[in-house]
Amino acid sequence: MANMENKKIITLAIETSCDETACAVLRNGREVLANEVHTQIDIHQTFGGVVPEIASRNHLDKISEIIERALEQAGVGFDDVDEIAVTYGPGLVGALLVGLSTAKALAYALEKPLIPVNHIEGHIAANYIAHPDLKPPFACLIVSGGHTHLVDVKDYTTFEIIGRTRDDAAGEAFDKIARTLGLGYPGGPIVDRLAKEGNPMAIDFPKAMMDQDHLDFSFSGLKSAVLNYLNSCRMKQVEINVPDVCASFQHAVIEVLKAKAAQALSQTGYDTLVLAGGVAANSGLRASLGQLKGIKLYYPPISLCTDNAAMIGCAGYYQARAGQSGSLATNAVPNLKIGEKKYE
Ligand code: KG4
Ligand code: ZN
């Protein structure tokens, strides 16, 4: 690897799996020279969630400009690029195809390898950028809008899912609760902020599967319990204390995530816990996991928690070093799982 590092590999990375059009340029996998993100959040806010067709059209409008901006920011030209990393799943198929087609065209024109990257594995890799000392193996808690997983990260390109949600993802529950409270989209950051003003013990919401000895999660019961609580307050015309609801809901989510993460560490024997995904930005979750004794806890800065292309470039860099590259036949895989390699 040291030899590789002297060669100064330039990775151009593209991410368009959901509602962010993103391009990044990295040197030797962990040094970010540019990380341009154009978010469509304000467009989708009107609808209370991402509208797939609108997302694809917006990616098409923005992708060339974002790539140009990233190259300019990095001070490199197309001729300096050694490999093109791109998210090929999971995500919205139309959105993924915009980034993938662009990456394929660039790989073809520049005669450079195309590295298809799993978006969720990218979220894990965001931590390598933020923490130069971090190396696998470790246990990773991935909490995003579409995923809640505990993963045994055995090395840079080998992953085993050891726990997963059986229904809703944690971020999905945050977004749904916020929507019902009329707080806006995406809900996570707003609930996080309001929770700081509320009492986490005010309402005793359920903490599903907390005491069971497997590593799976369930958040749909909690989501329903919060919705039922809100409906019953409205029916009884009892005033709803929004900060208390946010704090109590967030507390229930965090308690379960903390218990399962601790269990994952004892099961794998690792002393390192890594957080990844949009919900890893949650201040309560970070503080609570920080209280676990005898572990090393890593999480990315907020800007690298939510969707970006730098994390895709970092994951792609390690895949390329492991000889994993795709071709012009690589297709988008909307339901791609962690650890799966579904490209040719
Ligand atoms: O990883 P991400 O950007 O997109 C997916 O791949 O899903 O995660 C987005 C999710 C949304 O559900 C959003 O509400 C949640 O991350 N999120 C948060 C916070 N910031 C973003 N959830 C809780 N607390 C936050 N501070
Ligand atoms: Zn994501």
PDB file of C-alpha atoms in Angstrom, residues 70-228:
ATOM      1  CA  ALA A  70     -15.254  19.822  -8.507  1.00  0.00           C
ATOM      2  CA  LEU A  71     -12.389  19.637 -11.019  1.00  0.00           C
ATOM      3  CA  GLU A  72     -11.873  23.379 -10.829  1.00  0.00           C
ATOM      4  CA  GLN A  73     -11.928  23.344  -7.025  1.00  0.00           C
ATOM      5  CA  ALA A  74      -9.405  20.478  -6.966  1.00  0.00           C
ATOM      6  CA  GLY A  75      -7.194  22.169  -9.536  1.00  0.00           C
ATOM      7  CA  VAL A  76      -7.038  19.051 -11.702  1.00  0.00           C
ATOM      8  CA  GLY A  77      -8.083  18.358 -15.292  1.00  0.00           C
ATOM      9  CA  PHE A  78      -9.689  15.261 -16.818  1.00  0.00           C
ATOM     10  CA  ASP A  79      -6.227  14.117 -17.936  1.00  0.00           C
ATOM     11  CA  ASP A  80      -5.086  13.870 -14.294  1.00  0.00           C
ATOM     12  CA  VAL A  81      -7.899  11.484 -13.324  1.00  0.00           C
ATOM     13  CA  ASP A  82      -6.831   7.843 -12.764  1.00  0.00           C
ATOM     14  CA  GLU A  83     -10.217   6.215 -12.037  1.00  0.00           C
ATOM     15  CA  ILE A  84     -13.935   7.050 -11.947  1.00  0.00           C
ATOM     16  CA  ALA A  85     -15.896   5.867  -8.894  1.00  0.00           C
ATOM     17  CA  VAL A  86     -19.697   6.002  -9.027  1.00  0.00           C
ATOM     18  CA  THR A  87     -22.645   4.920  -6.889  1.00  0.00           C
ATOM     19  CA  TYR A  88     -24.530   2.095  -8.691  1.00  0.00           C
ATOM     20  CA  GLY A  89     -26.923   1.204  -5.829  1.00  0.00           C
ATOM     21  CA  PRO A  90     -28.908   1.175  -3.644  1.00  0.00           C
ATOM     22  CA  GLY A  91     -31.091   4.133  -4.506  1.00  0.00           C
ATOM     23  CA  LEU A  92     -33.702   5.441  -6.928  1.00  0.00           C
ATOM     24  CA  VAL A  93     -33.119   3.793 -10.290  1.00  0.00           C
ATOM     25  CA  GLY A  94     -33.626   6.909 -12.419  1.00  0.00           C
ATOM     26  CA  ALA A  95     -31.410   8.968 -10.142  1.00  0.00           C
ATOM     27  CA  LEU A  96     -28.656   6.312 -10.061  1.00  0.00           C
ATOM     28  CA  LEU A  97     -28.698   6.031 -13.864  1.00  0.00           C
ATOM     29  CA  VAL A  98     -27.865   9.716 -14.334  1.00  0.00           C
ATOM     30  CA  GLY A  99     -24.633   9.391 -12.323  1.00  0.00           C
ATOM     31  CA  LEU A 100     -23.773   5.956 -13.694  1.00  0.00           C
ATOM     32  CA  SER A 101     -24.263   6.957 -17.359  1.00  0.00           C
ATOM     33  CA  THR A 102     -22.149  10.059 -16.843  1.00  0.00           C
ATOM     34  CA  ALA A 103     -19.411   8.037 -15.131  1.00  0.00           C
ATOM     35  CA  LYS A 104     -19.445   5.427 -17.912  1.00  0.00           C
ATOM     36  CA  ALA A 105     -19.146   8.133 -20.581  1.00  0.00           C
ATOM     37  CA  LEU A 106     -16.162   9.641 -18.730  1.00  0.00           C
ATOM     38  CA  ALA A 107     -14.501   6.253 -18.191  1.00  0.00           C
ATOM     39  CA  TYR A 108     -14.904   5.455 -21.887  1.00  0.00           C
ATOM     40  CA  ALA A 109     -13.686   8.836 -23.121  1.00  0.00           C
ATOM     41  CA  LEU A 110     -10.719   8.993 -20.718  1.00  0.00           C
ATOM     42  CA  GLU A 111      -9.936   5.256 -21.017  1.00  0.00           C
ATOM     43  CA  LYS A 112      -9.882   4.895 -17.230  1.00  0.00           C
ATOM     44  CA  PRO A 113     -11.413   2.201 -14.995  1.00  0.00           C
ATOM     45  CA  LEU A 114     -15.011   2.536 -13.810  1.00  0.00           C
ATOM     46  CA  ILE A 115     -15.365   1.589 -10.118  1.00  0.00           C
ATOM     47  CA  PRO A 116     -19.008   0.852  -9.151  1.00  0.00           C
ATOM     48  CA  VAL A 117     -19.562   1.650  -5.459  1.00  0.00           C
ATOM     49  CA  ASN A 118     -22.294   0.587  -3.027  1.00  0.00           C
ATOM     50  CA  HIS A 119     -23.740   3.790  -1.530  1.00  0.00           C
ATOM     51  CA  ILE A 120     -23.947   2.320   1.982  1.00  0.00           C
ATOM     52  CA  GLU A 121     -20.352   1.068   1.866  1.00  0.00           C
ATOM     53  CA  GLY A 122     -19.553   4.666   0.873  1.00  0.00           C
ATOM     54  CA  HIS A 123     -21.175   5.913   4.090  1.00  0.00           C
ATOM     55  CA  ILE A 124     -18.806   3.628   6.052  1.00  0.00           C
ATOM     56  CA  ALA A 125     -15.798   4.947   4.082  1.00  0.00           C
ATOM     57  CA  ALA A 126     -16.685   8.565   5.029  1.00  0.00           C
ATOM     58  CA  ASN A 127     -14.987   7.705   8.333  1.00  0.00           C
ATOM     59  CA  TYR A 128     -11.633   6.941   6.655  1.00  0.00           C
ATOM     60  CA  ILE A 129     -11.584  10.484   5.287  1.00  0.00           C
ATOM     61  CA  ALA A 130     -12.300  12.027   8.674  1.00  0.00           C
ATOM     62  CA  HIS A 131      -9.983   9.753  10.703  1.00  0.00           C
ATOM     63  CA  PRO A 132      -6.549   9.034   9.186  1.00  0.00           C
ATOM     64  CA  ASP A 133      -5.805   6.459  11.925  1.00  0.00           C
ATOM     65  CA  LEU A 134      -8.956   4.374  11.317  1.00  0.00           C
ATOM     66  CA  LYS A 135      -8.429   0.945   9.777  1.00  0.00           C
ATOM     67  CA  PRO A 136     -10.667  -2.133   9.571  1.00  0.00           C
ATOM     68  CA  PRO A 137     -11.692  -4.407  11.213  1.00  0.00           C
ATOM     69  CA  PHE A 138     -14.439  -2.758  13.279  1.00  0.00           C
ATOM     70  CA  ALA A 139     -18.165  -2.879  13.948  1.00  0.00           C
ATOM     71  CA  CYS A 140     -20.208  -0.253  12.101  1.00  0.00           C
ATOM     72  CA  LEU A 141     -23.653   1.076  12.953  1.00  0.00           C
ATOM     73  CA  ILE A 142     -25.180   2.430   9.761  1.00  0.00           C
ATOM     74  CA  VAL A 143     -28.250   4.580  10.315  1.00  0.00           C
ATOM     75  CA  SER A 144     -29.680   6.453   7.362  1.00  0.00           C
ATOM     76  CA  GLY A 145     -32.988   7.335   5.746  1.00  0.00           C
ATOM     77  CA  GLY A 146     -33.309   3.927   4.090  1.00  0.00           C
ATOM     78  CA  HIS A 147     -31.050   1.679   6.187  1.00  0.00           C
ATOM     79  CA  THR A 148     -30.349   0.579   9.739  1.00  0.00           C
ATOM     80  CA  HIS A 149     -27.642  -2.048   9.873  1.00  0.00           C
ATOM     81  CA  LEU A 150     -24.916  -3.390  12.104  1.00  0.00           C
ATOM     82  CA  VAL A 151     -22.002  -4.485   9.952  1.00  0.00           C
ATOM     83  CA  ASP A 152     -18.823  -6.427  10.636  1.00  0.00           C
ATOM     84  CA  VAL A 153     -16.303  -4.514   8.487  1.00  0.00           C
ATOM     85  CA  LYS A 154     -13.628  -7.169   8.065  1.00  0.00           C
ATOM     86  CA  ASP A 155     -11.422  -5.181   5.701  1.00  0.00           C
ATOM     87  CA  TYR A 156     -11.775  -2.274   3.263  1.00  0.00           C
ATOM     88  CA  THR A 157     -13.889  -4.291   0.820  1.00  0.00           C
ATOM     89  CA  THR A 158     -15.342  -7.169   2.887  1.00  0.00           C
ATOM     90  CA  PHE A 159     -18.551  -6.621   4.833  1.00  0.00           C
ATOM     91  CA  GLU A 160     -20.892  -8.918   6.749  1.00  0.00           C
ATOM     92  CA  ILE A 161     -24.316  -7.724   7.916  1.00  0.00           C
ATOM     93  CA  ILE A 162     -24.780  -8.909  11.515  1.00  0.00           C
ATOM     94  CA  GLY A 163     -27.971  -6.953  12.333  1.00  0.00           C
ATOM     95  CA  ARG A 164     -30.658  -5.108  10.396  1.00  0.00           C
ATOM     96  CA  THR A 165     -34.011  -3.434  10.789  1.00  0.00           C
ATOM     97  CA  ARG A 166     -36.936  -5.759  10.217  1.00  0.00           C
ATOM     98  CA  ASP A 167     -39.176  -2.885   9.098  1.00  0.00           C
ATOM     99  CA  ASP A 168     -38.507   0.883   9.042  1.00  0.00           C
ATOM    100  CA  ALA A 169     -35.090   2.507   9.007  1.00  0.00           C
ATOM    101  CA  ALA A 170     -34.273   4.842  11.910  1.00  0.00           C
ATOM    102  CA  GLY A 171     -34.105   7.908   9.632  1.00  0.00           C
ATOM    103  CA  GLU A 172     -37.463   6.993   8.104  1.00  0.00           C
ATOM    104  CA  ALA A 173     -39.003   7.090  11.595  1.00  0.00           C
ATOM    105  CA  PHE A 174     -37.434  10.521  12.261  1.00  0.00           C
ATOM    106  CA  ASP A 175     -38.830  11.832   8.949  1.00  0.00           C
ATOM    107  CA  LYS A 176     -42.309  10.376   9.535  1.00  0.00           C
ATOM    108  CA  ILE A 177     -42.628  11.768  13.061  1.00  0.00           C
ATOM    109  CA  ALA A 178     -41.451  15.207  11.890  1.00  0.00           C
ATOM    110  CA  ARG A 179     -43.936  15.133   9.024  1.00  0.00           C
ATOM    111  CA  THR A 180     -46.833  14.276  11.339  1.00  0.00           C
ATOM    112  CA  LEU A 181     -45.810  17.094  13.671  1.00  0.00           C
ATOM    113  CA  GLY A 182     -45.722  19.439  10.655  1.00  0.00           C
ATOM    114  CA  LEU A 183     -42.026  20.177  11.211  1.00  0.00           C
ATOM    115  CA  GLY A 184     -40.821  19.790   7.610  1.00  0.00           C
ATOM    116  CA  TYR A 185     -38.419  17.579   5.653  1.00  0.00           C
ATOM    117  CA  PRO A 186     -35.932  16.057   6.283  1.00  0.00           C
ATOM    118  CA  GLY A 187     -37.107  15.510   9.838  1.00  0.00           C
ATOM    119  CA  GLY A 188     -33.933  14.220  11.519  1.00  0.00           C
ATOM    120  CA  PRO A 189     -32.090  17.518  12.002  1.00  0.00           C
ATOM    121  CA  ILE A 190     -35.280  19.295  13.174  1.00  0.00           C
ATOM    122  CA  VAL A 191     -36.214  16.586  15.691  1.00  0.00           C
ATOM    123  CA  ASP A 192     -32.588  16.565  16.893  1.00  0.00           C
ATOM    124  CA  ARG A 193     -32.717  20.325  17.499  1.00  0.00           C
ATOM    125  CA  LEU A 194     -36.126  20.314  19.236  1.00  0.00           C
ATOM    126  CA  ALA A 195     -35.179  17.285  21.354  1.00  0.00           C
ATOM    127  CA  LYS A 196     -32.542  19.417  23.100  1.00  0.00           C
ATOM    128  CA  GLU A 197     -35.346  21.588  24.533  1.00  0.00           C
ATOM    129  CA  GLY A 198     -37.522  18.653  25.642  1.00  0.00           C
ATOM    130  CA  ASN A 199     -37.594  16.023  28.384  1.00  0.00           C
ATOM    131  CA  PRO A 200     -36.526  12.565  27.122  1.00  0.00           C
ATOM    132  CA  MET A 201     -38.382  10.906  30.019  1.00  0.00           C
ATOM    133  CA  ALA A 202     -41.681  12.751  29.451  1.00  0.00           C
ATOM    134  CA  ILE A 203     -43.323   9.942  27.437  1.00  0.00           C
ATOM    135  CA  ASP A 204     -42.418   6.267  27.716  1.00  0.00           C
ATOM    136  CA  PHE A 205     -42.275   5.119  24.076  1.00  0.00           C
ATOM    137  CA  PRO A 206     -41.523   1.423  23.294  1.00  0.00           C
ATOM    138  CA  LYS A 207     -37.949   0.232  22.747  1.00  0.00           C
ATOM    139  CA  ALA A 208     -38.472  -2.818  20.554  1.00  0.00           C
ATOM    140  CA  MET A 209     -36.182  -5.871  20.685  1.00  0.00           C
ATOM    141  CA  MET A 210     -33.890  -4.131  23.144  1.00  0.00           C
ATOM    142  CA  ASP A 211     -33.491  -7.147  25.440  1.00  0.00           C
ATOM    143  CA  GLN A 212     -33.437  -9.862  22.784  1.00  0.00           C
ATOM    144  CA  ASP A 213     -30.077 -11.431  22.094  1.00  0.00           C
ATOM    145  CA  HIS A 214     -30.043 -10.932  18.294  1.00  0.00           C
ATOM    146  CA  LEU A 215     -28.799  -7.741  16.637  1.00  0.00           C
ATOM    147  CA  ASP A 216     -31.933  -6.847  14.633  1.00  0.00           C
ATOM    148  CA  PHE A 217     -33.996  -3.673  15.061  1.00  0.00           C
ATOM    149  CA  SER A 218     -37.639  -2.673  14.613  1.00  0.00           C
ATOM    150  CA  PHE A 219     -38.821   0.932  14.493  1.00  0.00           C
ATOM    151  CA  SER A 220     -42.343   0.629  13.068  1.00  0.00           C
ATOM    152  CA  GLY A 221     -43.901  -0.022  16.518  1.00  0.00           C
ATOM    153  CA  LEU A 222     -42.205   3.068  17.919  1.00  0.00           C
ATOM    154  CA  LYS A 223     -43.366   5.137  14.939  1.00  0.00           C
ATOM    155  CA  SER A 224     -46.975   3.917  15.448  1.00  0.00           C
ATOM    156  CA  ALA A 225     -46.781   4.551  19.202  1.00  0.00           C
ATOM    157  CA  VAL A 226     -45.770   8.178  18.592  1.00  0.00           C
ATOM    158  CA  LEU A 227     -48.502   8.640  15.965  1.00  0.00           C
ATOM    159  CA  ASN A 228     -51.102   7.080  18.308  1.00  0.00           C
TER     160      ASN A 228
END
